[in-house]
Coordinates of C-alpha atoms and ligand atoms in Angstrom, one line a residue:
X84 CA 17.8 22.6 -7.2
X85 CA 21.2 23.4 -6.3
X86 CA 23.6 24.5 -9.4
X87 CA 26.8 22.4 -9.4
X88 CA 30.2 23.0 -10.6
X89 CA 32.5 19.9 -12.1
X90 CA 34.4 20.9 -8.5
X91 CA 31.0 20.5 -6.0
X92 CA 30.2 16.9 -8.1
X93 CA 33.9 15.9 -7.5
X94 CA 33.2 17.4 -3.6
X95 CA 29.9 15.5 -3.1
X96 CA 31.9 12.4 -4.5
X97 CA 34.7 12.5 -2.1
X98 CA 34.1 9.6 -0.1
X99 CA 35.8 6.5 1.3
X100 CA 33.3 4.1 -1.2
X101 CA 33.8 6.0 -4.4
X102 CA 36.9 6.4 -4.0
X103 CA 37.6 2.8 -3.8
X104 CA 35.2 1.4 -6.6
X105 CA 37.2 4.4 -8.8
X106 CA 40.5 2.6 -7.7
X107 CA 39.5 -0.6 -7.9
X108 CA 37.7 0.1 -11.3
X109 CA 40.9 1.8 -12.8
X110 CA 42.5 -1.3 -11.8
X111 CA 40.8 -3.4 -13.5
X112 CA 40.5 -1.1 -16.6
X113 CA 36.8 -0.8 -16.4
X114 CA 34.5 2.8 -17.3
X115 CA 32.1 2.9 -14.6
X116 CA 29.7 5.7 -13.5
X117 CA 27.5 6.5 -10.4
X118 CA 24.1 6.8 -12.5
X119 CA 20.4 7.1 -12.0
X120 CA 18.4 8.5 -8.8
X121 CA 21.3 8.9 -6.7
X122 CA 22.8 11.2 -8.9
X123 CA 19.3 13.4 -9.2
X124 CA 19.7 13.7 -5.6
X125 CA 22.5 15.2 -5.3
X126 CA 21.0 18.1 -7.6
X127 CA 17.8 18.3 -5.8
X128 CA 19.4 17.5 -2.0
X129 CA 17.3 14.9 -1.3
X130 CA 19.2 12.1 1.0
X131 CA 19.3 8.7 -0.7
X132 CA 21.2 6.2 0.2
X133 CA 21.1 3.6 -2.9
X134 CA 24.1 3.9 -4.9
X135 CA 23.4 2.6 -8.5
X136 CA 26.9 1.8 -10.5
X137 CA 26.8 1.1 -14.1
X138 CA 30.4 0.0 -15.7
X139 CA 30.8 -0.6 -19.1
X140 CA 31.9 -4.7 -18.7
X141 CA 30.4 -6.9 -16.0
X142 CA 28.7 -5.2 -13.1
X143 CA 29.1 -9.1 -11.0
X144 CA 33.2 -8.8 -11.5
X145 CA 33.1 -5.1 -10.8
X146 CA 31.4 -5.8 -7.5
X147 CA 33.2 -9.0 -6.6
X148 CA 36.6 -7.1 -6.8
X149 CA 35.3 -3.9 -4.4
X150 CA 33.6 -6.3 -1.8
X151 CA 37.3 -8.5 -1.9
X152 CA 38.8 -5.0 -1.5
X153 CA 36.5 -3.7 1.1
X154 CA 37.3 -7.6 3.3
X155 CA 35.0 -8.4 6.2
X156 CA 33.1 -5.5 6.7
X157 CA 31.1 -5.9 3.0
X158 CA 28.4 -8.1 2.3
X159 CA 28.4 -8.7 -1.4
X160 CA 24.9 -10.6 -3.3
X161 CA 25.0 -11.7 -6.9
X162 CA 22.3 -11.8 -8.7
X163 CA 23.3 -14.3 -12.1
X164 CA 19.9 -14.0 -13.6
X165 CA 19.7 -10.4 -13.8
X166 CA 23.9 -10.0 -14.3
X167 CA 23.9 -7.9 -11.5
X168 CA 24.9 -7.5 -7.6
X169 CA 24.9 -5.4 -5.1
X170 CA 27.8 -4.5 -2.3
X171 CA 26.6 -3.7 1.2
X172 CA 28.8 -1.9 3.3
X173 CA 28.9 0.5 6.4
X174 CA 24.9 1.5 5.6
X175 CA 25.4 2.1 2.1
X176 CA 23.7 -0.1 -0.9
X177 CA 25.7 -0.4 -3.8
X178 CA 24.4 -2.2 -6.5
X179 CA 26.2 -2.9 -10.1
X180 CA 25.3 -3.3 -13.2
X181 CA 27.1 -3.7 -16.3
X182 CA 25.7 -1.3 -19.3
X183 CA 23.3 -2.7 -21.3
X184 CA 21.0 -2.2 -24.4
X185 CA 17.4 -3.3 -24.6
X186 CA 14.9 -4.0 -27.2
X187 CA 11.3 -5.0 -26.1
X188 CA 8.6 -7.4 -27.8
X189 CA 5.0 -6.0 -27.8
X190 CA 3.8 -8.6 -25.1
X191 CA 5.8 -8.0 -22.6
X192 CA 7.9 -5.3 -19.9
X193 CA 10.7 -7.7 -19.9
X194 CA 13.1 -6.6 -22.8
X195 CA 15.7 -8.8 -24.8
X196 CA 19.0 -6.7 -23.0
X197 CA 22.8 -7.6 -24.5
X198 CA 25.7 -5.5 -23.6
X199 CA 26.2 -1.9 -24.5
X200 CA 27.9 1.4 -24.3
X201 CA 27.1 3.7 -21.2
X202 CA 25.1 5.7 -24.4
X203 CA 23.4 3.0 -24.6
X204 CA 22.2 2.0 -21.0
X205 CA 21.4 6.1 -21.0
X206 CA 19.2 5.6 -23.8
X207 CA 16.8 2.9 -21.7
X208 CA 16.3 5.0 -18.4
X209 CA 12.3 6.4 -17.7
X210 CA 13.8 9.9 -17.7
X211 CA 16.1 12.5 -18.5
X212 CA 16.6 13.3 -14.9
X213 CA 17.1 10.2 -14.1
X214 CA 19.6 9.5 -17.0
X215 CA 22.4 11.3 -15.5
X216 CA 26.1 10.0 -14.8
X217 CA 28.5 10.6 -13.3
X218 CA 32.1 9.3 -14.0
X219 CA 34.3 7.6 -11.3
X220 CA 36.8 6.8 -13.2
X221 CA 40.1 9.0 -11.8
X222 CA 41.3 10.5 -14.8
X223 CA 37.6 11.5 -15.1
X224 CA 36.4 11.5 -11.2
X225 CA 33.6 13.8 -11.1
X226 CA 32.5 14.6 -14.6
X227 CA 28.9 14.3 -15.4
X228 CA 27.6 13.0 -18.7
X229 CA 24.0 14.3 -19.6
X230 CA 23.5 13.5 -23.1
X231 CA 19.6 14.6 -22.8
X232 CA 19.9 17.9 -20.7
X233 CA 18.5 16.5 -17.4
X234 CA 20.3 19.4 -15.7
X235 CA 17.9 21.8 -17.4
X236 CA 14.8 19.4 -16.6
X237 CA 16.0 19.6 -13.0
X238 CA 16.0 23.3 -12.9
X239 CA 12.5 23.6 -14.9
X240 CA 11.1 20.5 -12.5
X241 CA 10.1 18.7 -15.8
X242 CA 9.7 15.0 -16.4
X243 CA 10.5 13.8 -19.4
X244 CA 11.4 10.8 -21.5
X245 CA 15.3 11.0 -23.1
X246 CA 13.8 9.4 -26.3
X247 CA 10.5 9.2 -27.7
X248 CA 7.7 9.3 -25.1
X249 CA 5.5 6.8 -27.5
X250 CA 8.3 3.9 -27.3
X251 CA 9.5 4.4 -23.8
X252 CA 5.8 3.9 -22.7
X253 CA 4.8 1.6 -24.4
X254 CA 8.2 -0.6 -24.5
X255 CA 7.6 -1.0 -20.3
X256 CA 4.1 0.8 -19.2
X257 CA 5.4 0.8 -15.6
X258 CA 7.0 3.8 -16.8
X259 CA 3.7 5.7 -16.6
X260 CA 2.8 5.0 -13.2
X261 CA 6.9 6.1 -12.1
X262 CA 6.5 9.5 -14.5
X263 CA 3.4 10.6 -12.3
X264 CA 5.0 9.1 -9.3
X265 CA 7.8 11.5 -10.0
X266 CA 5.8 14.3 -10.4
X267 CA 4.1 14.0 -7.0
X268 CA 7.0 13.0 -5.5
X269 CA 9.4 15.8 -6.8
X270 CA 6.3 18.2 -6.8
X271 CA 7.6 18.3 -11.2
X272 CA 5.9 18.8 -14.1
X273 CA 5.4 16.5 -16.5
X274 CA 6.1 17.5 -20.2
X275 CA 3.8 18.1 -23.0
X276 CA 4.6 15.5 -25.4
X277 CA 5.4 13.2 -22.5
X278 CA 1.7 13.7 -21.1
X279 CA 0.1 13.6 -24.5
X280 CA 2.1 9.7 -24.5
X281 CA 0.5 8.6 -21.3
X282 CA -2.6 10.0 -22.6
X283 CA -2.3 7.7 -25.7
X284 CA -0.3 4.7 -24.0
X285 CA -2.6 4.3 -21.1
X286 CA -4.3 0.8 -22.0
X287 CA -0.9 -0.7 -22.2
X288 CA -0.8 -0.3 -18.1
X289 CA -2.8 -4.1 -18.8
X290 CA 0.2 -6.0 -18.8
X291 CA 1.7 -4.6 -15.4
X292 CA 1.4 -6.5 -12.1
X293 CA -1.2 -5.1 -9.8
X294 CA 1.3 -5.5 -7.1
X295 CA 3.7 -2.8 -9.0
X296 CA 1.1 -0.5 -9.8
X297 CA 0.1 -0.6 -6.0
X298 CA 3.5 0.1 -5.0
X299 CA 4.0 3.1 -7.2
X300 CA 0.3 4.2 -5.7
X301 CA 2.0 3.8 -2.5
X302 CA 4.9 5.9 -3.1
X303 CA 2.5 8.6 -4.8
X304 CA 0.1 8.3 -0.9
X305 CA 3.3 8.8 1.3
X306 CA 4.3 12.3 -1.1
X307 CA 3.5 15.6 0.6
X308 CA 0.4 16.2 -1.4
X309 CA -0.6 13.2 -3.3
X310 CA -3.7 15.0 -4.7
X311 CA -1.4 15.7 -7.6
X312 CA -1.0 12.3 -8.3
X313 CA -4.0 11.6 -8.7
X314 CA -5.4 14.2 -10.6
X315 CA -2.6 14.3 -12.9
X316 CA -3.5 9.9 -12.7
X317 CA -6.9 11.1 -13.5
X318 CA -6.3 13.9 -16.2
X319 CA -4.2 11.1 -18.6
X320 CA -7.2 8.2 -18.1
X321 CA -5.2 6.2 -16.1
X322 CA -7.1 6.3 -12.7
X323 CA -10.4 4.1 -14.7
X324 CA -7.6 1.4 -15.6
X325 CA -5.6 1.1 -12.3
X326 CA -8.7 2.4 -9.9
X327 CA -11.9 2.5 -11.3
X328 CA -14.1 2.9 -7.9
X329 CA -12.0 5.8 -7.2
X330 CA -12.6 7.5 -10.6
X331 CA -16.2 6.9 -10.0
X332 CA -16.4 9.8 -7.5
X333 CA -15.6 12.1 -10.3
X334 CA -17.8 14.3 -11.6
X335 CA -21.1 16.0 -10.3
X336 CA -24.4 15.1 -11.2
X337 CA -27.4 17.5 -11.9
X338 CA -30.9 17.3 -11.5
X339 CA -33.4 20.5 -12.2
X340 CA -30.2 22.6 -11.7
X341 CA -29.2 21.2 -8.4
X342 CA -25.8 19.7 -8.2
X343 CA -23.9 17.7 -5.5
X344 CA -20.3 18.3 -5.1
X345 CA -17.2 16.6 -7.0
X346 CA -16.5 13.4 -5.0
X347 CA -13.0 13.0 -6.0
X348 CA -12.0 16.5 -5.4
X349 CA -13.5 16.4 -2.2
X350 CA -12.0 13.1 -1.0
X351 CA -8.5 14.9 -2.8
X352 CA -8.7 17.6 -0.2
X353 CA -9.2 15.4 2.4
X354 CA -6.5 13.1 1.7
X355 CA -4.1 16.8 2.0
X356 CA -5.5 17.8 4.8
X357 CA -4.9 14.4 6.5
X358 CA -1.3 14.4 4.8
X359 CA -0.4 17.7 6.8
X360 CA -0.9 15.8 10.1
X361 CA 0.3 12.2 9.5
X362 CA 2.4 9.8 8.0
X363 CA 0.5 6.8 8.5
X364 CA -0.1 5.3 4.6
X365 CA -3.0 3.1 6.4
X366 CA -4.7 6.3 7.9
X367 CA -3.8 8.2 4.1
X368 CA -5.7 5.2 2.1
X369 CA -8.8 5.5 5.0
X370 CA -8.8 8.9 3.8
X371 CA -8.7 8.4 -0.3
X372 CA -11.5 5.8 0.5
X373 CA -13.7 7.0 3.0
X374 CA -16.5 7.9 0.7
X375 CA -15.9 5.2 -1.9
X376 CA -19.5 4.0 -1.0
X377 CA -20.8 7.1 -2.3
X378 CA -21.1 6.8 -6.2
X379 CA -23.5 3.4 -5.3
X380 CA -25.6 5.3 -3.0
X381 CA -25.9 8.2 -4.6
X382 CA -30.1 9.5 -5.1
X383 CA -31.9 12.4 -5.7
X384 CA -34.6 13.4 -3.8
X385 CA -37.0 16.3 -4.9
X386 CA -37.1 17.3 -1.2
X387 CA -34.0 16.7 0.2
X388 CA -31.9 17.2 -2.8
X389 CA -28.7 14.5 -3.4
X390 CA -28.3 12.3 -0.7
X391 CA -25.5 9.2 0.0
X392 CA -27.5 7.3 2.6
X393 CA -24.9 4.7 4.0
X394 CA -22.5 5.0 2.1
X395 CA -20.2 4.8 4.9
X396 CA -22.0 1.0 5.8
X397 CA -20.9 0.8 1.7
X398 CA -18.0 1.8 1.7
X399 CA -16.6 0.1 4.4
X400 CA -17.6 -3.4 2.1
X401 CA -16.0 -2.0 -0.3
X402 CA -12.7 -2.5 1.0
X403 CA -11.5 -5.6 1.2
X404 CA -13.1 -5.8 -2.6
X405 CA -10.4 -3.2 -3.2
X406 CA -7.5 -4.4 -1.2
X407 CA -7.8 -7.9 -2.7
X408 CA -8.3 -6.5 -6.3
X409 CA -5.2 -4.2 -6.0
X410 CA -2.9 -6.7 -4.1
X411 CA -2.9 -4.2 -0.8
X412 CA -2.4 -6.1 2.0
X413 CA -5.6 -8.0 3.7
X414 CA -4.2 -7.9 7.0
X415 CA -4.9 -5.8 10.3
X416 CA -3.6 -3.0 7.4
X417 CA -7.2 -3.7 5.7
X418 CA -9.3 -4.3 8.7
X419 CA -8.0 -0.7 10.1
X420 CA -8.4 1.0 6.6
X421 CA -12.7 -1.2 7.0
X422 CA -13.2 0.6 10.2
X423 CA -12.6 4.2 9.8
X424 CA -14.2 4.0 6.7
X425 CA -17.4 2.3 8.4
X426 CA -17.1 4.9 11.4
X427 CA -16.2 8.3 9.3
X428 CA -19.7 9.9 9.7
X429 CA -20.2 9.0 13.6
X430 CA -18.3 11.9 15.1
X431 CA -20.0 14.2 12.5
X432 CA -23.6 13.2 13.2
X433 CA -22.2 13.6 17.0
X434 CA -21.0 17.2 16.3
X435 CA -24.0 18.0 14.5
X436 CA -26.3 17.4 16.8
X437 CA -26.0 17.4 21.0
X438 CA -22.6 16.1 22.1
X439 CA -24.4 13.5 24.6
X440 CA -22.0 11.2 26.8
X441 CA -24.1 8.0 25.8
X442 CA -23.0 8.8 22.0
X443 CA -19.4 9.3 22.5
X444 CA -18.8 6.7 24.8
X445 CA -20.4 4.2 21.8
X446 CA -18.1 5.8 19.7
X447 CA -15.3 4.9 21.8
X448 CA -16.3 1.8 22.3
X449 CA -16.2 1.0 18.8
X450 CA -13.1 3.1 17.3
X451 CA -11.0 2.0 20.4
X452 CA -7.4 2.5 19.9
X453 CA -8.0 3.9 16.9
X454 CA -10.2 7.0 18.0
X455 CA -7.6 9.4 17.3
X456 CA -6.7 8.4 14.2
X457 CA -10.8 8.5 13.2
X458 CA -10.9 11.6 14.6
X459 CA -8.0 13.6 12.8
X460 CA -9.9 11.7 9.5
X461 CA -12.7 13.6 10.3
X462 CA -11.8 16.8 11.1
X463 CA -9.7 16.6 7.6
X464 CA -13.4 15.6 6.2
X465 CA -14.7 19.2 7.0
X466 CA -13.6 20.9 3.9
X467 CA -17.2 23.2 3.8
X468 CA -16.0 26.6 2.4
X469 CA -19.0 27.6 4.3
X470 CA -16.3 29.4 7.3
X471 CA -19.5 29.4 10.2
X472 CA -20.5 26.0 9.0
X473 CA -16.8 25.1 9.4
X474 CA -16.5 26.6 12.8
X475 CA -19.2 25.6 13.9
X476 CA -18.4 21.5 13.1
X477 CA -14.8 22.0 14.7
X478 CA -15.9 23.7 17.9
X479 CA -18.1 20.6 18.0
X480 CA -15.4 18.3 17.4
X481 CA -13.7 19.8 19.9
X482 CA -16.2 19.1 22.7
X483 CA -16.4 15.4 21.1
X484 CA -12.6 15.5 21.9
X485 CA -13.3 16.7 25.4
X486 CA -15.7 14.4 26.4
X487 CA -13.6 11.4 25.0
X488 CA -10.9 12.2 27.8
X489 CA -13.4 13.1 30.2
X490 CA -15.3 9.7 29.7
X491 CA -12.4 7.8 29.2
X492 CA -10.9 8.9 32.8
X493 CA -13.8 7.9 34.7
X494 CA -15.3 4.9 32.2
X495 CA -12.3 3.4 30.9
X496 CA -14.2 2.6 28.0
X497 CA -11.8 2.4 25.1
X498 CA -10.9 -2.0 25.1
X499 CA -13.7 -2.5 27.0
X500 CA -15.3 -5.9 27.9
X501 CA -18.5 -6.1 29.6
X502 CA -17.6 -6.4 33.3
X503 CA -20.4 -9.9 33.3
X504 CA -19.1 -12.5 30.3
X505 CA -21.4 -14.7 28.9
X506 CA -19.7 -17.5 31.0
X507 CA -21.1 -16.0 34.0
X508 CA -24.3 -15.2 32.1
X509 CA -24.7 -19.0 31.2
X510 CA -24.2 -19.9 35.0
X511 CA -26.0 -18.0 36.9
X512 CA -28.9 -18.8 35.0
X513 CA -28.2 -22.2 33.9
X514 CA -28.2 -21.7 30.1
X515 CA -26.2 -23.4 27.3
X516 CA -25.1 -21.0 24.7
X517 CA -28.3 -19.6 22.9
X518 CA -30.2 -16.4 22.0
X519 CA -31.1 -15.2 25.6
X520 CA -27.8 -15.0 26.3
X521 CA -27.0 -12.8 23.5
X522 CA -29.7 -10.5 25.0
X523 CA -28.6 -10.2 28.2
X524 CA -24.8 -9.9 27.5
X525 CA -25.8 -6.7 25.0
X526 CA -28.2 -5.2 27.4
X527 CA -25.6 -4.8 30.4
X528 CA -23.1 -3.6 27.5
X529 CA -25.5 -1.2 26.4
X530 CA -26.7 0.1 29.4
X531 CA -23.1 0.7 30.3
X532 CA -22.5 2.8 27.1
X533 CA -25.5 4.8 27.8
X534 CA -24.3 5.4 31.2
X535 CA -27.5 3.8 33.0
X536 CA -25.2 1.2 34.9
X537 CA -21.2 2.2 36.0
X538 CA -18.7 -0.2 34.5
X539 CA -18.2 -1.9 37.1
X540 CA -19.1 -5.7 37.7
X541 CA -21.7 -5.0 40.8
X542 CA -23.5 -2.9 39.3
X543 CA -23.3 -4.6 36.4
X544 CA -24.3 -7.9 38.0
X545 CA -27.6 -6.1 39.6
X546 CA -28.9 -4.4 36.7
X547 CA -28.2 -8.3 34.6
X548 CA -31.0 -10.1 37.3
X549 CA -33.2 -6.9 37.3
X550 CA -33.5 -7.5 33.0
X551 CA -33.5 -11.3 33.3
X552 CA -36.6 -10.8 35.9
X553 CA -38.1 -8.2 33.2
X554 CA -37.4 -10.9 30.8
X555 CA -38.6 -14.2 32.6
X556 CA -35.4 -15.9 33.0
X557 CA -34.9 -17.3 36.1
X558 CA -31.5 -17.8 38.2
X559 CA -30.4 -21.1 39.0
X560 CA -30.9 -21.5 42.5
X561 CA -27.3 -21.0 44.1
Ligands
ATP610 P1 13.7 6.0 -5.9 O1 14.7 5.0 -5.5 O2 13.6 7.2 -5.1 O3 12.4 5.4 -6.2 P2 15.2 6.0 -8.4 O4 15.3 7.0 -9.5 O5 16.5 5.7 -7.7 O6 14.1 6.6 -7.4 P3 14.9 3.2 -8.8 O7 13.6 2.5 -9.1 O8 15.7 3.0 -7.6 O9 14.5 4.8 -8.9 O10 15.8 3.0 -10.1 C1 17.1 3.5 -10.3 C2 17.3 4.0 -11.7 O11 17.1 3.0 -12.6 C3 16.4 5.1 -12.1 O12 16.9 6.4 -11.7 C4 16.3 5.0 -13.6 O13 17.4 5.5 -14.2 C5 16.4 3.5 -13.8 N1 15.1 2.8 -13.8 C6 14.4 2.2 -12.9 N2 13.3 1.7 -13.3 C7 13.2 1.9 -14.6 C8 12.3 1.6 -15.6 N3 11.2 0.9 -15.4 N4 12.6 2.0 -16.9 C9 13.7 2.7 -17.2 N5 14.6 3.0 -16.2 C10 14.4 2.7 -15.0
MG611 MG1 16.7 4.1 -6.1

C-alpha cells in the first residue's frame, strides 16, 4: 500500500470529471464524496475504473446536473427504484447515490433505507476499507474521511467490518461471501472477531441467491491464488452450505493405518498450479472439479490400498448436477468444464505406461481443440512430492506432447470425421439406418485411430469392404 498525503489524494483527484462533479456539486450546494472501492484503489494501486459518488441529498439530481454539464458526450441512466444513476462518460462509470441509512428485517438482504448523513451511509458499507471518502467538495477537495481507520486496515491487509461483525453479517449475508472474496482477492487477512462472525453467521448464507454466491465464487477463481478462498471458505463452515460436493473431498480416511491423501488440498494445489498458467475461469472450475467423483468412488482394498475407480467417468456426471445447482452457466461453458473432467486421467495412464501413437491419437481425437487446455490440467494434476515420480510423469508428458504434434502433422486427427460417413456406408451396401452400420462406421474410425488404415478415404474405403466381407454384409451390386 502506498502512504498518501492530503496533497497526493488531492493529486490523484485532479481530473477533468472530479473536477466538474466538485463544481457542479458546489453549485448546487450539495456535500458529495468519491467513496467505496475506488477510493481503496487508489491506496493499494490497483486500476479501477467505477467511480462511486455518494452526496448527502439526491444522487438522481446530482447526476442529472453533471451529465447536462458534461452535454453530448455523457450518457446518463436513472435508476428511480433504487434513487440512484449513473453518468457514463469518456470510459469512466460514474454512478450516484444519495447517502442513506438502513435498517434490515430478519427475513431478508433487502433493508428499509431513508436518507442520512455521509456517517451514516459509512456506517452500512461490508468494510472498513471499503468505508472510505473522500471529499470533492472545493473548499474540501481532497480530504479523506475514515471514521473507522481503514487506512491502518490497508496497511495491516486486514478485513474488517466498521461496526459489529454479528449485525453486518447477518443484516445482508452476502457480506460473507464479499469478506473472503476480499481476502483472496487483496491477498488480506480477515480479522479475528470478523472471522469468529462468519464462523457463527454462516447458516444465514440460506437467504442469498445462488446466482450471487456464484458470482462472488467467480471473482474468488479468477484471484491469483484462489486456494485461499476456499480454505479460508472452508475453515468458517461455509464451503458445506454454498458447495457441499466440494467440501466432501476434505479430509483423509484411514484404514489399518493406511491413509489416502486430502482431496481438497490436493485439488487446491492443482487449481494454483493451473492459475500460474491461465486465465481461463472455464479451465480454473475443470480444475477445482476434476476429482469431484472421488469422495463417491472412494474404496479400500486390503491389497491395493484406497482406490477411486472412475471417478473421472463420476465426476464428469457430476457437472452439470453442479452447474444447474449453482446457477453456473449450462452452456458450451459446462460441456467444456464435462470433458476435461471425464478426460483428466487419460494423458496420465498414457504417461504412465508406453507412449504408443494408437493412444494419443484417441486422445486427440476426443479432447480436440481442447487438448491443450487438458493437457496444462494435467500436468498441474502432478502435485506428487515424490521429485523422481514427478520427473518421471513430466518427461512422459512431454513425449505425449511430442507425439500430439508429430501425429497431428501427418494424421490431422484433431476435428476429425471418418473419411467414409454413414451415408456412404448405407449406400454401398444398401442399408437403411440400423446397427451394422454403426459397426462398420466405428470400425474404419477405429482402425484409423490405431493407425491400421491412413486417414484417408481409399484406404479407408478398402479396409470398410474387407470388414463388411469378415462380417457378411454384402455390397449392393453397382
Ligand atoms: P469491486 O468493484 O472490485 O468488486 P468494490 O469495493 O468497488 O469492489 P462494489 O460491489 O462495486 O465493490 O461496491 C462498491 C462499494 O459499495 C463497496 O466498496 C462498499 O463500500 C459498498 N458495498 C457494496 N456491496 C455492499 C454490501 N453488500 N454491503 C455493504 N456495502 C456494500
Ligand atoms: Mg466497484
Amino acid at each position: 500500500m502506498r502512504k498518501l498525503t492530503q496533497e497526493d489524494l488531492t493529486h490523484l483527484l485532479d481530473q477533468k470529471i472530479f473536477h466538474l462533479i466538485s463544481e457542479v456539486a458546489d453549485g448546487l450546494g450539495m456535500e458529495c464524496y468519491v467513496v467505496g472501492g475506488y477510493v481503496r484503489d487508489l491506496f493499494l494501486e490497483r486500476p479501477s475504473k467505477d467511480i462511486d459518488v455518494v452526496t448527502v441529498g439526491s444522487g438522481i439530481r446530482l447526476a442529472r446536473a453533471v451529465a447536462a454539464r458534461l452535454g453530448a458526450g455523457a450518457h446518463l441512466s436513472v435508476f428511480n427504484h433504487f434513487g440512484t444513476a449513473q453518468v457514463k462518460f469518456h470510459g469512466h462509470e460514474v454512478e450516484f447515490v444519495g447517502a442513506r441509512k438502513e435498517s434490515y428485517s430478519h427475513d431478508s438482504r433487502k433493508p428499509v433505507v431513508e436518507d442520512g448523513t455521509l456517517e451514516d451511509d459509512q456506517n452500512r458499507r461490508d468494510f472498513t476499507i471499503n468505508a472510505l471518502a473522500v471529499c470533492l467538495n472545493r473548499a474540501r477537495f481532497g480530504e479523506l474521511v475514515d471514521p473507522f481507520d481503514g487506512l491502518w486496515d490497508l496497511e495491516d491487509r486486514l478485513i474488517r467490518t466498521p461496526l459489529d461483525p454479528d449485525v453486518t453479517f447477518s443484516d445482508d449475508p452476502l457480506r460473507m461471501m464479499r469478506c473472503v472474496r476480499f481476502a483472496t482477492q487483496l491477498n488480506f487477512y480477515i480479522d479475528e472477531e470478523t472471522f469468529e462472525a462468519l464462523e457463527r453467521n454462516r447458516e444465514r448464507i440460506a437467504i442469498i441467491s445462488r446466482e450471487r454466491v456464484a458470482d462472488e465464487l467467480n471473482k474468488i477463481m479468477m484471484a491469483p491464488t484462489p486456494s485461499k478462498g476456499f480454505v479460508e471458505l472452508s475453515r468458517c463452515g461455509l464451503l458445506p452450505l454454498i458447495f457441499p460436493e466440494l467440501a466432501a473431498l476434505e479430509g483423509v480416511k484411514k484404514v489399518n493405518g493406511r491413509g489416502h491423501k486430502d482431496n481438497l488440498y490436493h485439488t487446491l494445489e492443482v487449481l494454483d498450479n493451473v492459475c500460474l498458467r491461465s486465465d481461463n475461469l472455464w479451465l480454473r472450475w475443470a480444475a477445482l472439479l476434476h476429482d469431484i467423483g472421488k469422495p463417491r468412488t472412494r474404496r479400500f482394498d486390503p491389497v491395493a490400498g484406497w482406490t477411486f475407480h472412475n471417478h473421472d467417468f463420476v465426476g464428469a456426471k457430476m457437472v452439470p448436477e453442479i452447474f444447474r445447482k449453482m446457477k453456473l452457466p449450462m452452456n458450451e461453458k459446462m460441456k467444456y468444464v464435462q470433458k476435461l473432467v471425464g478426460l483428466h486421467m487419460r494423458p496420465i495412464v498414457i504417461a504412465d505406461e508406453e507412449v504408443t501413437d494408437s493412444a494419443v491419437r484417441r486422445l486427440l481425437f476426443e479432447a480436440g481443440d481442447d487438448i491443450e487446455d487438458l493437457m496444462m490440467l494435467c500436468e498441474a494434476d502432478i502435485t506428487s512430492k515424490n521429485v523422481q515420480r514427478k520427473r518421471r510423469f513430466l518427461d512422459n508428458f512431454r513425449l505425449v506432447r511430442e507425439k500430439l504434434v508429430d501425429l497431428e502433422e501427418r494424421d490431422r486427427i484433431r476435428n476429425f470425421q471418418p473419411p467414409v460417413t454413414g451415408e456412404e456406408i448405407m449406400a454401398v451396401f444398401g442399408l437403411k439406418p440400423c446397427r451394422e452400420v454403426g459397426v462398420l462406421k466405428a470400425a474404419v474410425k477405429d482402425a484409423i485411430l490405431d493407425g491400421v488404415v491412413p486417414n484417408e478415404h481409399d484406404a479407408a474405403y478398402a479396409y470398410l469392404l474387407r470388414r463388411a466381407e469378415e462380417l457378411g454384409i454384402k455390397p449392393v451390386a453397382p
